[in-house]
Short mmCIF file of C-alpha atoms in Angstrom, two decimals:
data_model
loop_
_atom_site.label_atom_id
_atom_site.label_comp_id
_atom_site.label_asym_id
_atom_site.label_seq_id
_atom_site.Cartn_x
_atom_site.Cartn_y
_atom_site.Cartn_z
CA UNK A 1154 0.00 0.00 0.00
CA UNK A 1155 1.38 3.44 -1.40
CA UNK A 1156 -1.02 5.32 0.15
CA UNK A 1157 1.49 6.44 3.37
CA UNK A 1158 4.60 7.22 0.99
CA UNK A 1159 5.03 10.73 0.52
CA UNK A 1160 6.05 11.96 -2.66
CA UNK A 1161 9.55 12.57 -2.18
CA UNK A 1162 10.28 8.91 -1.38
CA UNK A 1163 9.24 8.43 -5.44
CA UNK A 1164 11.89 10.65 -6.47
CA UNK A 1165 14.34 8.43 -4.65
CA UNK A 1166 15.42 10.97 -2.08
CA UNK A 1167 16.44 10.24 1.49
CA UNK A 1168 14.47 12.57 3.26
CA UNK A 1169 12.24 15.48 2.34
CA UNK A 1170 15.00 18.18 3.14
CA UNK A 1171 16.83 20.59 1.16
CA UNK A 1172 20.14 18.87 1.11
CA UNK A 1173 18.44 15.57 -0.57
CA UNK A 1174 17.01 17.23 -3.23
CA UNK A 1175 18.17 16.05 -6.72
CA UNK A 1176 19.98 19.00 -8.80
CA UNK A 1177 17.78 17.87 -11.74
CA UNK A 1178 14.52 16.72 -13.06
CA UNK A 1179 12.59 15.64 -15.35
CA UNK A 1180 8.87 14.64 -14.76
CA UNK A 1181 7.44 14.89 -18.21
CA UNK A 1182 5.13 13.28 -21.16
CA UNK A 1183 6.84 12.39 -24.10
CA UNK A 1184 4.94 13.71 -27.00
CA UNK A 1185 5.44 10.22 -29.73
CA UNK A 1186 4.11 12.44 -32.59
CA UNK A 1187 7.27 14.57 -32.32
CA UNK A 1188 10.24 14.06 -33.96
CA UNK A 1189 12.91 11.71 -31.55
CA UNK A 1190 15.71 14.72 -31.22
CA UNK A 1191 12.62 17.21 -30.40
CA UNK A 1192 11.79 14.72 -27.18
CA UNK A 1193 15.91 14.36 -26.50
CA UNK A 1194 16.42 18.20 -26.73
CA UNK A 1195 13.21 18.59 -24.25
CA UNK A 1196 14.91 16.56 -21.82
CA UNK A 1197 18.01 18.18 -22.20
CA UNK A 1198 17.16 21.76 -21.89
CA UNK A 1199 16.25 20.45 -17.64
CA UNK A 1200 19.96 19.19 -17.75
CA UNK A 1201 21.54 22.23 -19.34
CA UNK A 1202 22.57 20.03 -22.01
CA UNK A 1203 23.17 20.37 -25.76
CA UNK A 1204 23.13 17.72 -27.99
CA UNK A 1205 25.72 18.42 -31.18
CA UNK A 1206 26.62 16.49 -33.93
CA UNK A 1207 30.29 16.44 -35.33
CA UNK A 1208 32.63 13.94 -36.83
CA UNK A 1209 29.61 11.65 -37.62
CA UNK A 1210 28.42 11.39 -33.72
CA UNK A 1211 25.95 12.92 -32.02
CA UNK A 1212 28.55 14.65 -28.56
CA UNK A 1213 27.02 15.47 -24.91
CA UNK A 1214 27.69 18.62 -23.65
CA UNK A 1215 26.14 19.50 -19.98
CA UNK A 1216 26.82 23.66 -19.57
CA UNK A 1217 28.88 23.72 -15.94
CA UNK A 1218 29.21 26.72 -14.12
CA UNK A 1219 33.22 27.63 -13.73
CA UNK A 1220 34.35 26.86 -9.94
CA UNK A 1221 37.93 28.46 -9.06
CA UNK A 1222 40.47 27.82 -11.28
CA UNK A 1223 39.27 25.26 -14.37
CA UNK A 1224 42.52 22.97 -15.90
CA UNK A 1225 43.87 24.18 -19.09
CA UNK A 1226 42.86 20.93 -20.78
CA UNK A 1227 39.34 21.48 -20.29
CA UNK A 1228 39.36 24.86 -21.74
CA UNK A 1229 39.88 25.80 -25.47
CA UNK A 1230 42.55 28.91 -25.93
CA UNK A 1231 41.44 31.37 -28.39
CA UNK A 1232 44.80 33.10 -28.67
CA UNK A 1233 45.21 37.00 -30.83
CA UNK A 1234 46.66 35.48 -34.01
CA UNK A 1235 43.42 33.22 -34.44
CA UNK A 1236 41.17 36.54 -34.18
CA UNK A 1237 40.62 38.54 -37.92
CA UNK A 1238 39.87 42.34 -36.94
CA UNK A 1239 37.54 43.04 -34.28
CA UNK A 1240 36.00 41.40 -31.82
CA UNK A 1241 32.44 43.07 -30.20
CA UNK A 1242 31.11 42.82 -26.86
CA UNK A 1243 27.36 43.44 -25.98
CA UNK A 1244 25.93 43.60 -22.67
CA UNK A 1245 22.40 44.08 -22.50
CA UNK A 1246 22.98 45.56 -18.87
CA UNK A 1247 19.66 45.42 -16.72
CA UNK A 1248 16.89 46.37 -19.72
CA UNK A 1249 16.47 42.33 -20.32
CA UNK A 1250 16.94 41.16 -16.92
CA UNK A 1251 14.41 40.20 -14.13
CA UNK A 1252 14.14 40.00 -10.45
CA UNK A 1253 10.84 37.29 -10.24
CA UNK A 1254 9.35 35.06 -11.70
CA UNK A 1255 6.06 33.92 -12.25
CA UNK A 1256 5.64 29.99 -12.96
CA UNK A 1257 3.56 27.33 -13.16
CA UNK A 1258 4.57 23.70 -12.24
CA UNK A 1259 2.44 20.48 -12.49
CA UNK A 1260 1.76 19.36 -8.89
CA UNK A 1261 1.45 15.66 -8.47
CA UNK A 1262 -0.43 16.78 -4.76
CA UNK A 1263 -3.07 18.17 -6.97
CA UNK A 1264 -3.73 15.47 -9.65
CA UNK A 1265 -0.96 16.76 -11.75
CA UNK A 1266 -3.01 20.07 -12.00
CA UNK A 1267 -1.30 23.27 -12.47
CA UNK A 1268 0.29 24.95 -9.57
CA UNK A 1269 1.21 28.81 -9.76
CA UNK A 1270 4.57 29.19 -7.92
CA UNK A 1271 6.11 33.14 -7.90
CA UNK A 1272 9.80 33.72 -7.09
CA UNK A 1273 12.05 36.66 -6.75
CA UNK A 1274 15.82 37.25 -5.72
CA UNK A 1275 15.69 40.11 -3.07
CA UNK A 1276 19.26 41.38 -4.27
CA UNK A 1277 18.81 41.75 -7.45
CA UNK A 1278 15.34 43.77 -6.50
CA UNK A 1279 17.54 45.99 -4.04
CA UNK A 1280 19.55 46.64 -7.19
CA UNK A 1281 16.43 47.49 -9.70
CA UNK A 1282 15.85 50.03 -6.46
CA UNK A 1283 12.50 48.27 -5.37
CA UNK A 1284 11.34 48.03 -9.59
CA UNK A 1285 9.55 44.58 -9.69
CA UNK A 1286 10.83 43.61 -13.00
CA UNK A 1287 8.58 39.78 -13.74
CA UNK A 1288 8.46 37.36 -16.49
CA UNK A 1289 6.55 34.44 -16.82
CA UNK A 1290 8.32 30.90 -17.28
CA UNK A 1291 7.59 27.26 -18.13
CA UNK A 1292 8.76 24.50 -16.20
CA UNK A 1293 7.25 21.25 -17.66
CA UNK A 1294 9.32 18.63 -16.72
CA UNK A 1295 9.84 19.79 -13.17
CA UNK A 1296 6.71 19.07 -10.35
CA UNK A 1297 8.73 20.03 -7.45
CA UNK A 1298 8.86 22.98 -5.88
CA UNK A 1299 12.33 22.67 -4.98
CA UNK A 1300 13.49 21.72 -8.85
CA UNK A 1301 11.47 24.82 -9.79
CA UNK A 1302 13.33 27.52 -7.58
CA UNK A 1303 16.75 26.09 -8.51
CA UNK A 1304 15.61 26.42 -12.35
CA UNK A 1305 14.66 29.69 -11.53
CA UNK A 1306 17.43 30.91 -9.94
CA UNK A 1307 19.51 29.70 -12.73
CA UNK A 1308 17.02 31.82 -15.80
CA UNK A 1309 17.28 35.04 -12.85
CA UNK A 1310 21.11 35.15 -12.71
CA UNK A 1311 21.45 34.33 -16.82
CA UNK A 1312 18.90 37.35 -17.39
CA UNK A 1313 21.26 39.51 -15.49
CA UNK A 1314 24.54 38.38 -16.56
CA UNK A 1315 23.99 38.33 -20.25
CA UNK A 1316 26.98 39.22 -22.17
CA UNK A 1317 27.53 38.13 -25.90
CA UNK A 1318 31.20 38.37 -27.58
CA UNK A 1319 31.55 38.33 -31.50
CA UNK A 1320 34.48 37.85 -33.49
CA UNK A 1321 35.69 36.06 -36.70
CA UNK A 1322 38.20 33.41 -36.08
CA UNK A 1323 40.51 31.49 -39.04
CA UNK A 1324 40.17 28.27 -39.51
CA UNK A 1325 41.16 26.95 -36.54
CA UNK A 1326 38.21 27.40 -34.87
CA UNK A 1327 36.42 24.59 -36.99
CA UNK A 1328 37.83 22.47 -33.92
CA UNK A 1329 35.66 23.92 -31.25
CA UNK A 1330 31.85 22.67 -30.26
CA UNK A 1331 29.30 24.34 -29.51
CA UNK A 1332 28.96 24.77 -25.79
CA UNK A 1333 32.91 24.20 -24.69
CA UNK A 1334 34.60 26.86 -22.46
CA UNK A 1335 36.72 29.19 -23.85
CA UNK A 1336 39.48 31.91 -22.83
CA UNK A 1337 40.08 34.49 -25.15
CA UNK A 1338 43.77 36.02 -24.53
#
């Protein structure tokens, strides 16, 4: 008899704190009518991951966020002599960025219904000087609350560190994936 388990032993945690709570998830109903790699890139957008194809197979790449100092082998130099002319920096600064965040998540507590969930960083709405700046976001594969405010977090802090760099490189840079670190120098 299920009927006693909470939820969280499902998810295989140890306990319904914090600290057990799985970095990623991915609760969600695979549509058959789409194409394969439209259900694989679904389920790899909850793990950060990007899905490329080079040398005839199909390479994993999970985004990580840097920690300290990263070895040299896992990052790809991008040294002055590979650059031709410029290269252009753009930050949007704070006129595309947010401080909440409006979502809804499916609740397995209530049939699987819709559950609205709002979240906001109280920093980065000390820095918009008290200007509630909201968006609205989807979180399909995720029913747990806790899930949700880590993905949320994550869209918050890329909203207001969102810098793009532009440059034309010779052919070296054929070698380089799409979603490997790099160090320009």
């Amino acid at each position: 008899d299920s009927d006693g388990v909470k939820y969280w032993k499902y998810l295989g945690w140890e306990d319904k704190d914090q600290r057990w709570v799985t970095r990623h998830q991915v609760n969600m109903i695979i549509d058959t009518n789409s194409p394969v790699f439209s259900n694989l890139q679904a389920i790899l957008e909850h793990f950060n991951g990007l899905l490329t194809y080079a040398d005839g197979k199909y390479v994993l790449s999970v985004e990580a966020q840097k920690v300290g100092n990263i070895a040299s082998t896992e990052v790809n130099f991008i040294k002055q002599e590979d650059i031709i002319g410029n290269i252009t920096i753009k930050d949007k600064g704070l006129s595309k960025s947010f401080n909440s965040l409006a979502a809804s998540i499916p609740d397995p507590q209530n049939s699987f219904n819709g559950r609205s969930v709002s979240f906001f960083d109280s920093d980065y709405l000390k820095a918009d000087r008290g200007v509630v700046k909201s968006t609205n976001f989807k979180l399909g594969g995720i029913t747990n609350y806790f899930n949700a405010r880590m993905a949320v977090k994550q869209v918050l802090d890329q909203s207001r560190f969102n810098r793009e760099i532009n440059f034309v490189m010779r052919p070296v840079g054929l070698a380089f994936l799409a979603g490997e670190l790099i160090r320009i120098q």
